XYZ file of C-alpha atoms in Angstrom:
299
model
C -1.441 7.085 -10.027
C 2.431 6.500 -9.932
C 4.087 6.830 -13.469
C 4.684 3.756 -15.406
C 8.016 2.749 -16.185
C 8.750 2.064 -20.029
C 11.105 -0.507 -21.276
C 11.068 -2.588 -18.138
C 10.772 -5.884 -20.363
C 11.992 -6.181 -23.854
C 10.168 -8.958 -25.583
C 7.019 -11.033 -25.099
C 9.272 -14.069 -24.126
C 10.979 -12.084 -21.724
C 7.953 -10.892 -20.226
C 6.786 -14.516 -19.520
C 10.048 -15.342 -17.959
C 10.114 -12.289 -15.616
C 6.392 -12.602 -14.502
C 6.515 -16.302 -13.906
C 9.744 -16.645 -11.958
C 9.849 -16.672 -8.298
C 11.141 -13.297 -6.876
C 14.388 -13.454 -5.160
C 15.748 -10.902 -2.741
C 18.283 -8.355 -4.267
C 20.254 -5.859 -2.344
C 22.247 -2.813 -3.354
C 24.856 -0.570 -1.245
C 23.790 2.860 -0.552
C 25.785 4.860 1.759
C 27.519 1.567 2.916
C 24.333 -0.204 3.688
C 22.642 -2.952 1.887
C 19.186 -2.012 0.694
C 16.395 -4.009 -0.752
C 16.289 -3.400 -4.672
C 12.438 -3.523 -4.647
C 12.463 -0.568 -2.204
C 15.023 1.407 -4.259
C 13.063 0.992 -7.428
C 9.865 2.056 -5.988
C 11.608 5.139 -4.304
C 13.212 6.151 -7.817
C 9.843 5.770 -9.461
C 8.155 8.002 -6.712
C 10.968 10.652 -7.381
C 9.865 10.955 -10.936
C 6.108 11.686 -10.046
C 5.392 15.391 -11.194
C 3.371 17.674 -9.230
C 0.460 19.003 -11.405
C -0.187 21.881 -9.074
C 3.125 23.299 -9.768
C 4.266 23.575 -6.258
C 6.116 20.388 -5.640
C 9.622 21.854 -4.920
C 8.562 24.239 -2.183
C 6.075 21.686 -0.638
C 8.723 18.992 -0.662
C 11.104 21.337 1.296
C 8.402 21.962 3.859
C 7.818 18.251 4.110
C 11.451 17.428 4.498
C 11.690 20.203 7.333
C 8.554 19.001 9.171
C 9.404 15.165 9.140
C 12.917 16.002 10.548
C 11.412 16.934 13.693
C 9.330 13.934 14.114
C 5.635 13.713 15.498
C 4.453 16.169 17.867
C 3.456 13.649 20.488
C 5.174 10.565 21.624
C 4.754 7.502 19.802
C 2.303 4.884 21.299
C 3.580 1.884 23.235
C 4.794 -0.950 20.862
C 4.977 -4.566 21.664
C 8.384 -6.272 21.172
C 8.938 -6.856 17.571
C 6.660 -4.059 16.277
C 7.869 -1.072 14.532
C 6.625 2.460 13.752
C 7.276 4.901 10.898
C 6.095 8.306 11.792
C 5.405 11.000 8.990
C 4.688 14.566 9.661
C 3.256 16.936 7.120
C 3.231 20.479 7.517
C -0.161 21.343 6.460
C -3.655 19.974 5.846
C -4.172 17.251 3.282
C -7.175 16.418 1.006
C -9.510 13.333 1.536
C -8.450 12.084 -1.888
C -5.022 12.180 -0.561
C -5.671 10.142 2.370
C -7.264 7.499 0.051
C -4.329 7.649 -2.166
C -2.034 7.099 0.883
C -4.011 3.860 1.758
C -4.169 2.535 -1.764
C -0.375 2.993 -2.622
C 0.528 1.477 0.846
C -1.391 -1.455 -0.119
C 0.048 -2.002 -3.533
C 3.426 -1.347 -1.871
C 3.200 -3.976 0.704
C 1.867 -6.497 -1.548
C 4.903 -5.948 -3.669
C 7.453 -5.615 -1.036
C 6.154 -9.030 0.656
C 6.464 -11.016 -2.570
C 2.576 -11.341 -3.133
C 2.974 -9.388 -6.419
C 5.970 -10.296 -8.867
C 6.226 -6.843 -10.198
C 5.146 -3.522 -9.023
C 1.117 -3.011 -9.511
C 1.316 -0.259 -12.230
C 3.849 -2.483 -14.322
C 1.543 -5.389 -14.019
C -1.648 -3.791 -15.097
C 0.143 -2.712 -18.320
C 1.329 -6.309 -19.029
C -1.822 -8.216 -18.039
C -4.367 -5.964 -19.233
C -3.134 -5.705 -22.691
C -0.549 -8.301 -23.572
C 1.182 -8.183 -26.689
C 0.289 -10.769 -29.545
C 3.840 -12.041 -29.265
C 3.250 -12.834 -25.779
C 0.104 -14.587 -26.351
C 1.565 -16.744 -28.991
C 4.376 -18.154 -26.722
C 2.300 -18.675 -23.766
C 1.733 -22.587 -23.156
C -1.263 -24.108 -21.556
C 0.194 -24.018 -18.106
C 1.110 -20.489 -18.476
C -2.495 -19.792 -19.852
C -3.824 -21.057 -16.691
C -1.384 -18.982 -14.376
C -2.135 -16.172 -16.585
C -5.797 -16.291 -16.112
C -5.402 -16.723 -12.368
C -3.327 -13.732 -11.968
C -5.714 -11.634 -14.148
C -8.359 -12.634 -11.642
C -5.896 -11.497 -8.718
C -5.604 -8.244 -10.361
C -9.470 -7.813 -10.915
C -9.808 -8.248 -7.307
C -7.110 -6.077 -6.340
C -8.431 -3.271 -8.465
C -12.013 -3.856 -7.141
C -10.820 -3.274 -3.573
C -8.842 -0.154 -4.472
C -12.079 1.270 -6.340
C -14.229 0.369 -3.175
C -11.766 2.114 -0.823
C -12.236 5.145 -2.980
C -15.950 5.043 -2.331
C -15.636 4.267 1.374
C -13.166 7.300 1.808
C -15.951 9.431 -0.109
C -18.600 8.302 2.281
C -16.767 8.758 5.728
C -13.573 9.885 7.365
C -11.328 6.786 7.625
C -8.985 7.273 10.635
C -7.353 3.864 10.320
C -6.691 1.112 7.638
C -5.245 -2.454 8.278
C -3.436 -4.662 5.810
C -3.430 -8.255 7.170
C -1.337 -10.954 5.575
C -1.551 -14.644 6.270
C -3.670 -16.472 8.772
C -6.917 -14.658 9.435
C -8.485 -11.241 10.317
C -7.963 -12.090 14.201
C -4.797 -13.917 14.012
C -2.575 -12.804 10.915
C 1.106 -13.669 10.430
C 1.962 -10.010 9.926
C -0.047 -6.650 9.644
C 0.401 -3.234 8.695
C -1.730 -0.205 10.166
C -1.964 3.113 8.529
C -2.944 5.695 11.258
C -4.695 8.750 9.588
C -6.538 9.800 12.632
C -4.081 12.711 13.362
C -4.266 14.294 9.985
C -6.101 17.630 9.313
C -8.107 17.862 6.188
C -8.018 21.033 4.133
C -10.475 22.677 2.052
C -10.175 22.650 -1.849
C -7.200 24.431 -3.002
C -5.807 24.646 0.599
C -4.357 21.243 0.976
C -0.741 20.007 0.267
C 0.205 18.164 -2.858
C -0.726 14.479 -2.736
C 2.351 13.614 -4.817
C 4.687 15.286 -2.526
C 3.129 13.773 0.487
C 3.541 10.436 -1.304
C 7.218 10.939 -1.869
C 7.696 11.842 1.785
C 5.822 8.834 3.033
C 7.695 6.433 0.793
C 11.077 8.157 1.572
C 10.243 7.607 5.266
C 9.686 3.767 4.793
C 12.919 3.770 2.600
C 14.852 5.375 5.459
C 13.119 3.169 8.295
C 14.223 0.044 6.329
C 10.966 -1.575 7.439
C 10.856 -4.758 5.193
C 14.779 -5.794 5.178
C 14.584 -7.680 8.399
C 11.539 -9.713 7.440
C 11.960 -13.332 5.820
C 10.800 -14.197 2.308
C 7.040 -14.604 2.379
C 5.310 -17.328 0.561
C 2.141 -16.549 -1.441
C -0.795 -16.092 1.181
C -3.972 -14.040 1.590
C -4.247 -10.285 2.164
C -7.317 -8.926 4.054
C -7.949 -5.325 4.044
C -10.075 -3.471 6.769
C -10.810 0.164 7.513
C -12.625 2.217 10.098
C -15.477 4.229 9.170
C -18.725 5.843 10.629
C -21.301 3.323 11.566
C -23.823 5.284 9.857
C -21.941 6.048 6.513
C -24.226 3.650 4.783
C -21.260 1.413 3.388
C -22.918 -1.687 1.588
C -19.684 -3.361 0.013
C -17.293 -3.656 3.077
C -18.719 -5.728 5.826
C -18.998 -4.183 9.433
C -17.198 -5.771 12.071
C -18.717 -4.200 15.355
C -16.755 -5.922 17.919
C -13.445 -6.306 15.993
C -10.046 -5.667 17.823
C -6.801 -5.164 16.222
C -4.743 -8.346 16.769
C -2.078 -8.399 19.447
C 0.034 -11.045 17.823
C 1.997 -11.233 14.655
C 4.648 -8.757 13.163
C 3.301 -5.336 13.164
C 4.409 -2.145 11.317
C 2.540 1.062 12.088
C 2.739 4.143 9.558
C 1.387 7.353 11.477
C 0.616 10.357 9.532
C -0.014 13.590 11.193
C 0.116 17.515 10.407
C 2.054 18.344 13.458
C -1.075 19.734 15.426
C -2.461 18.755 18.862
C -3.619 15.148 19.149
C -7.421 14.415 18.300
C -9.263 13.337 21.256
C -10.149 9.555 21.166
C -13.840 10.159 21.786
C -13.917 11.759 18.313
C -13.981 8.097 16.880
C -16.455 6.409 19.402
C -19.175 6.080 16.369
C -16.551 4.526 14.116
C -16.342 0.781 13.645
C -14.311 -1.413 11.458
C -15.224 -2.659 7.949
C -13.694 -5.618 6.232
C -13.365 -6.132 2.449
C -15.194 -9.434 1.540
C -12.702 -10.548 -0.679
C -9.284 -11.909 0.255
C -6.553 -11.012 -1.973
C -4.384 -13.949 -3.067
C -0.817 -13.826 -3.431
C 0.717 -14.800 -6.679
C 4.329 -16.009 -7.168
C 4.552 -18.125 -10.279
């Protein structure tokens, strides 16, 4: 999990004001360019992740070198208005790391697109164990919002947990995060392409922390969210590909599902710099859809 920042809210009353206020876009100048403060804050948070395996520095240098050369193959054809962020890792990754990539990207997108008023890790601290002072000052209307938001967090935590189970059952080559509309016609959607990654054995894969830093730095440098208008509260649907015989019983199989052609699309493509994997490898893989639609929260 990403580290939790301490002291981000000083008092119980201040906590209520920050969470209930509607988020407003803020920008800061970096190298003469305006950047979304939301993304700057999360990049700063990721920079403080400590690598428990003790090889973070050397692996980060490898990641920087590999990503500077871009992907080994030409990017897929993009429709007008679509964008792609390619990230190349210099070695194999773990299956647990793939799950972390998907879960952290989901939390990041929900925050960047104003579906969460604060980063996920900060929200879990505040809403799971509110201080007695905060509880005393919350009025009836705020109490209703509080319970509503607690339910939203429970549903998000449930999807994250079931994603872990799915990644443990089967290879997951692609993940879709669809905002607004429905699964067939979303307003905007995000694809995480994991099909080009190589899985390593225990102890032979790259540090997940270093890979996460490289992934989010690439999103920061691509400035992937700055051109989008502020989003209203809307539903978020999560879908993932898995083997048709994986035995998954929580995600619902969608045998004939096709990725939407309309709506703003951002594709994040992860690879290990090796030769492309034949498409026939995924012939027996189908889409699975989470039975829960995450509801955005703006109050």
